[in-house]
């Protein structure tokens, strides 16, 4: 069966990549206590909570105390927001990206880390998932893929990632329950519950600090009359990976 043959090849590929990462990156590089690796939406955007955390570092002046690495699918598109010798842009899923996964003390992402990457005990993984799940994701999905084996593989990806998470930033108890379940994190275990930081989404801080001038500026930019009420509908993209 073609689908099962494809599944075998994917699992073999994952195994080879895990061995490759351990031999050529994890075993080769030491952890840099002053390095932070950021990525958002698998390198597709400069957005969401990773961006908010990075920009807060800049506002506080703390960014100069670290070597900052951002991973993007197309780093050349994101030169403008980043200035200073302490910030480095790398191509997502490249060899350079893997090197900094092995070196960075802190990982900050709003998705999962690549399936073949394994965190060292001295590294810290901060998970800022990209939305409150009103659908089933991760380990809670049931046969949403072509064959059951593929679904089990996806569950395995989330379980492995969940075991690596050190801090899960949460905006609410509902989010905590759903995302922890998606990553197979047992909240009944004290050591797991301590990983959850119900402090709110970093990306939502802006929503509580805007001014009337900010609202007027956005409406003007979008050619919306000043007296009109705006309702934003933002559908999500399907999570099959």
Short mmCIF file of C-alpha atoms in Angstrom, two decimals, residues 21-234:
data_model
loop_
_atom_site.label_atom_id
_atom_site.label_comp_id
_atom_site.label_asym_id
_atom_site.label_seq_id
_atom_site.Cartn_x
_atom_site.Cartn_y
_atom_site.Cartn_z
CA UNK A 21 21.53 15.77 14.88
CA UNK A 22 23.06 13.99 17.86
CA UNK A 23 26.34 13.22 16.11
CA UNK A 24 26.94 16.44 14.20
CA UNK A 25 25.32 19.06 16.43
CA UNK A 26 24.38 18.02 19.99
CA UNK A 27 27.71 16.28 20.61
CA UNK A 28 29.74 18.94 18.87
CA UNK A 29 28.59 22.25 20.38
CA UNK A 30 28.46 23.49 23.96
CA UNK A 31 25.51 25.50 25.28
CA UNK A 32 25.96 29.27 25.26
CA UNK A 33 24.34 30.69 28.42
CA UNK A 34 23.75 34.04 26.67
CA UNK A 35 22.05 32.81 23.50
CA UNK A 36 18.31 32.77 22.68
CA UNK A 37 16.80 31.06 19.63
CA UNK A 38 13.48 32.48 18.42
CA UNK A 39 11.12 31.15 15.76
CA UNK A 40 7.47 31.69 14.88
CA UNK A 41 5.10 29.57 12.80
CA UNK A 42 7.89 27.23 11.65
CA UNK A 43 9.95 30.16 10.43
CA UNK A 44 7.18 31.57 8.24
CA UNK A 45 6.58 34.83 10.11
CA UNK A 46 7.99 37.43 12.47
CA UNK A 47 4.93 37.38 14.70
CA UNK A 48 2.98 36.15 17.71
CA UNK A 49 4.37 35.72 21.23
CA UNK A 50 7.99 35.05 20.19
CA UNK A 51 8.01 38.47 18.53
CA UNK A 52 6.37 40.07 21.58
CA UNK A 53 8.98 38.56 23.92
CA UNK A 54 11.84 39.60 21.67
CA UNK A 55 10.56 43.18 21.40
CA UNK A 56 10.06 43.39 25.15
CA UNK A 57 13.71 42.43 25.56
CA UNK A 58 14.53 45.34 23.29
CA UNK A 59 12.36 47.81 25.18
CA UNK A 60 13.98 46.82 28.46
CA UNK A 61 17.47 46.99 26.98
CA UNK A 62 18.13 43.37 27.98
CA UNK A 63 18.53 42.19 24.38
CA UNK A 64 22.09 43.57 24.30
CA UNK A 65 23.02 41.07 27.01
CA UNK A 66 22.25 38.14 24.72
CA UNK A 67 23.16 36.73 21.35
CA UNK A 68 19.81 36.59 19.57
CA UNK A 69 19.13 34.11 16.75
CA UNK A 70 15.94 34.22 14.66
CA UNK A 71 15.11 31.38 12.23
CA UNK A 72 13.07 32.14 9.10
CA UNK A 73 12.22 30.28 5.91
CA UNK A 74 13.35 33.39 4.03
CA UNK A 75 15.72 35.38 6.29
CA UNK A 76 16.36 37.98 3.56
CA UNK A 77 12.78 39.26 3.96
CA UNK A 78 13.27 40.16 7.61
CA UNK A 79 16.38 42.30 7.68
CA UNK A 80 14.57 45.54 8.50
CA UNK A 81 13.21 44.75 12.02
CA UNK A 82 16.60 43.53 13.24
CA UNK A 83 19.55 45.79 13.80
CA UNK A 84 22.73 45.29 15.77
CA UNK A 85 25.55 42.80 15.79
CA UNK A 86 23.89 40.81 18.60
CA UNK A 87 21.07 39.60 16.25
CA UNK A 88 21.61 36.85 13.69
CA UNK A 89 19.08 35.62 11.12
CA UNK A 90 19.37 32.03 9.86
CA UNK A 91 17.40 29.88 7.44
CA UNK A 92 14.83 27.65 9.13
CA UNK A 93 15.76 23.96 9.20
CA UNK A 94 19.20 24.64 7.76
CA UNK A 95 22.46 23.28 9.13
CA UNK A 96 23.10 26.66 10.73
CA UNK A 97 19.69 26.52 12.38
CA UNK A 98 20.49 23.09 13.84
CA UNK A 99 23.80 24.39 15.14
CA UNK A 100 22.05 27.12 17.09
CA UNK A 101 19.46 24.69 18.40
CA UNK A 102 22.38 22.83 19.93
CA UNK A 103 24.06 26.00 21.23
CA UNK A 104 21.21 28.22 22.45
CA UNK A 105 20.44 28.22 26.16
CA UNK A 106 16.83 29.25 25.46
CA UNK A 107 14.40 28.08 22.76
CA UNK A 108 11.29 30.22 22.24
CA UNK A 109 8.68 29.06 19.72
CA UNK A 110 4.94 29.12 19.11
CA UNK A 111 4.83 25.73 17.39
CA UNK A 112 6.80 22.52 17.86
CA UNK A 113 10.54 22.17 17.51
CA UNK A 114 11.77 19.93 14.65
CA UNK A 115 11.11 16.28 15.45
CA UNK A 116 14.77 15.26 15.35
CA UNK A 117 16.00 17.94 17.75
CA UNK A 118 16.63 16.89 21.33
CA UNK A 119 17.08 19.34 24.18
CA UNK A 120 20.10 19.09 26.44
CA UNK A 121 19.43 19.08 30.16
CA UNK A 122 20.94 22.57 30.59
CA UNK A 123 18.77 24.10 27.85
CA UNK A 124 15.39 25.75 28.47
CA UNK A 125 12.45 25.35 26.09
CA UNK A 126 9.69 28.00 26.31
CA UNK A 127 6.48 27.00 24.51
CA UNK A 128 4.10 29.85 23.53
CA UNK A 129 1.54 28.00 21.41
CA UNK A 130 -0.08 30.24 18.78
CA UNK A 131 -3.72 30.21 19.85
CA UNK A 132 -6.36 28.95 22.23
CA UNK A 133 -7.39 25.61 20.69
CA UNK A 134 -11.11 25.46 19.96
CA UNK A 135 -10.38 22.32 17.95
CA UNK A 136 -8.52 19.13 18.75
CA UNK A 137 -4.79 19.30 18.14
CA UNK A 138 -1.76 17.14 18.80
CA UNK A 139 -2.40 14.02 20.85
CA UNK A 140 -6.14 14.76 21.03
CA UNK A 141 -6.75 14.29 17.31
CA UNK A 142 -8.37 11.02 16.21
CA UNK A 143 -7.64 9.50 12.80
CA UNK A 144 -7.49 12.81 10.97
CA UNK A 145 -4.78 11.53 8.65
CA UNK A 146 -4.75 8.97 5.85
CA UNK A 147 -3.77 5.95 7.93
CA UNK A 148 -3.78 5.23 11.70
CA UNK A 149 0.02 4.82 11.70
CA UNK A 150 0.43 8.40 10.48
CA UNK A 151 -1.86 9.61 13.24
CA UNK A 152 0.17 7.71 15.84
CA UNK A 153 3.35 9.25 14.44
CA UNK A 154 1.90 12.74 14.83
CA UNK A 155 0.91 11.91 18.42
CA UNK A 156 4.48 10.76 19.01
CA UNK A 157 5.83 14.08 17.75
CA UNK A 158 3.71 15.98 20.27
CA UNK A 159 4.51 13.63 23.16
CA UNK A 160 8.25 13.97 22.56
CA UNK A 161 7.94 17.74 22.33
CA UNK A 162 5.85 17.84 25.51
CA UNK A 163 8.55 15.98 27.43
CA UNK A 164 11.05 18.65 26.45
CA UNK A 165 8.99 21.73 27.43
CA UNK A 166 10.28 23.61 30.46
CA UNK A 167 7.78 26.50 30.49
CA UNK A 168 4.32 26.59 28.92
CA UNK A 169 3.01 30.16 28.79
CA UNK A 170 -0.78 30.19 29.14
CA UNK A 171 -3.50 32.88 29.02
CA UNK A 172 -6.18 30.86 30.85
CA UNK A 173 -7.04 27.60 32.65
CA UNK A 174 -8.93 26.46 29.53
CA UNK A 175 -5.84 26.94 27.38
CA UNK A 176 -3.68 25.19 29.97
CA UNK A 177 -5.94 22.13 29.95
CA UNK A 178 -6.21 21.87 26.15
CA UNK A 179 -2.59 22.56 25.21
CA UNK A 180 -1.18 20.39 28.00
CA UNK A 181 -3.42 17.57 26.79
CA UNK A 182 -2.29 18.13 23.18
CA UNK A 183 1.32 17.69 24.30
CA UNK A 184 0.47 14.78 26.62
CA UNK A 185 1.64 16.75 29.66
CA UNK A 186 0.13 15.31 32.85
CA UNK A 187 -1.02 18.31 34.91
CA UNK A 188 -1.69 16.03 37.90
CA UNK A 189 2.04 15.68 38.33
CA UNK A 190 3.42 18.51 40.43
CA UNK A 191 6.57 18.85 38.37
CA UNK A 192 4.46 19.27 35.21
CA UNK A 193 2.03 21.75 36.75
CA UNK A 194 4.96 23.92 37.80
CA UNK A 195 5.94 24.29 34.15
CA UNK A 196 2.70 26.14 33.37
CA UNK A 197 2.88 29.94 33.63
CA UNK A 198 -0.66 31.33 33.47
CA UNK A 199 0.53 34.88 32.87
CA UNK A 200 -1.32 35.67 29.63
CA UNK A 201 -0.18 35.65 26.02
CA UNK A 202 2.81 37.95 25.49
CA UNK A 203 1.34 38.80 22.09
CA UNK A 204 -1.85 40.09 23.76
CA UNK A 205 -0.12 42.66 25.98
CA UNK A 206 -0.53 45.21 23.19
CA UNK A 207 -4.31 44.83 23.37
CA UNK A 208 -4.29 46.22 26.93
CA UNK A 209 -2.00 49.17 26.26
CA UNK A 210 -3.37 50.71 23.05
CA UNK A 211 -4.50 54.36 22.95
CA UNK A 212 -7.22 56.20 21.04
CA UNK A 213 -4.46 57.48 18.79
CA UNK A 214 -3.39 53.91 18.01
CA UNK A 215 -6.97 53.02 17.03
CA UNK A 216 -7.29 56.10 14.81
CA UNK A 217 -3.97 55.33 13.15
CA UNK A 218 -4.95 51.75 12.31
CA UNK A 219 -8.34 52.80 10.92
CA UNK A 220 -6.69 55.45 8.79
CA UNK A 221 -4.14 52.97 7.43
CA UNK A 222 -6.92 50.50 6.53
CA UNK A 223 -9.20 53.24 5.12
CA UNK A 224 -11.91 52.58 7.73
CA UNK A 225 -14.15 55.54 8.72
CA UNK A 226 -13.33 56.73 12.27
CA UNK A 227 -16.89 56.11 13.54
CA UNK A 228 -17.11 52.50 12.32
CA UNK A 229 -16.87 49.53 14.70
CA UNK A 230 -14.47 46.84 13.51
CA UNK A 231 -14.93 43.08 13.95
CA UNK A 232 -11.95 40.88 13.12
CA UNK A 233 -12.42 37.25 12.09
CA UNK A 234 -9.15 35.33 11.85
#
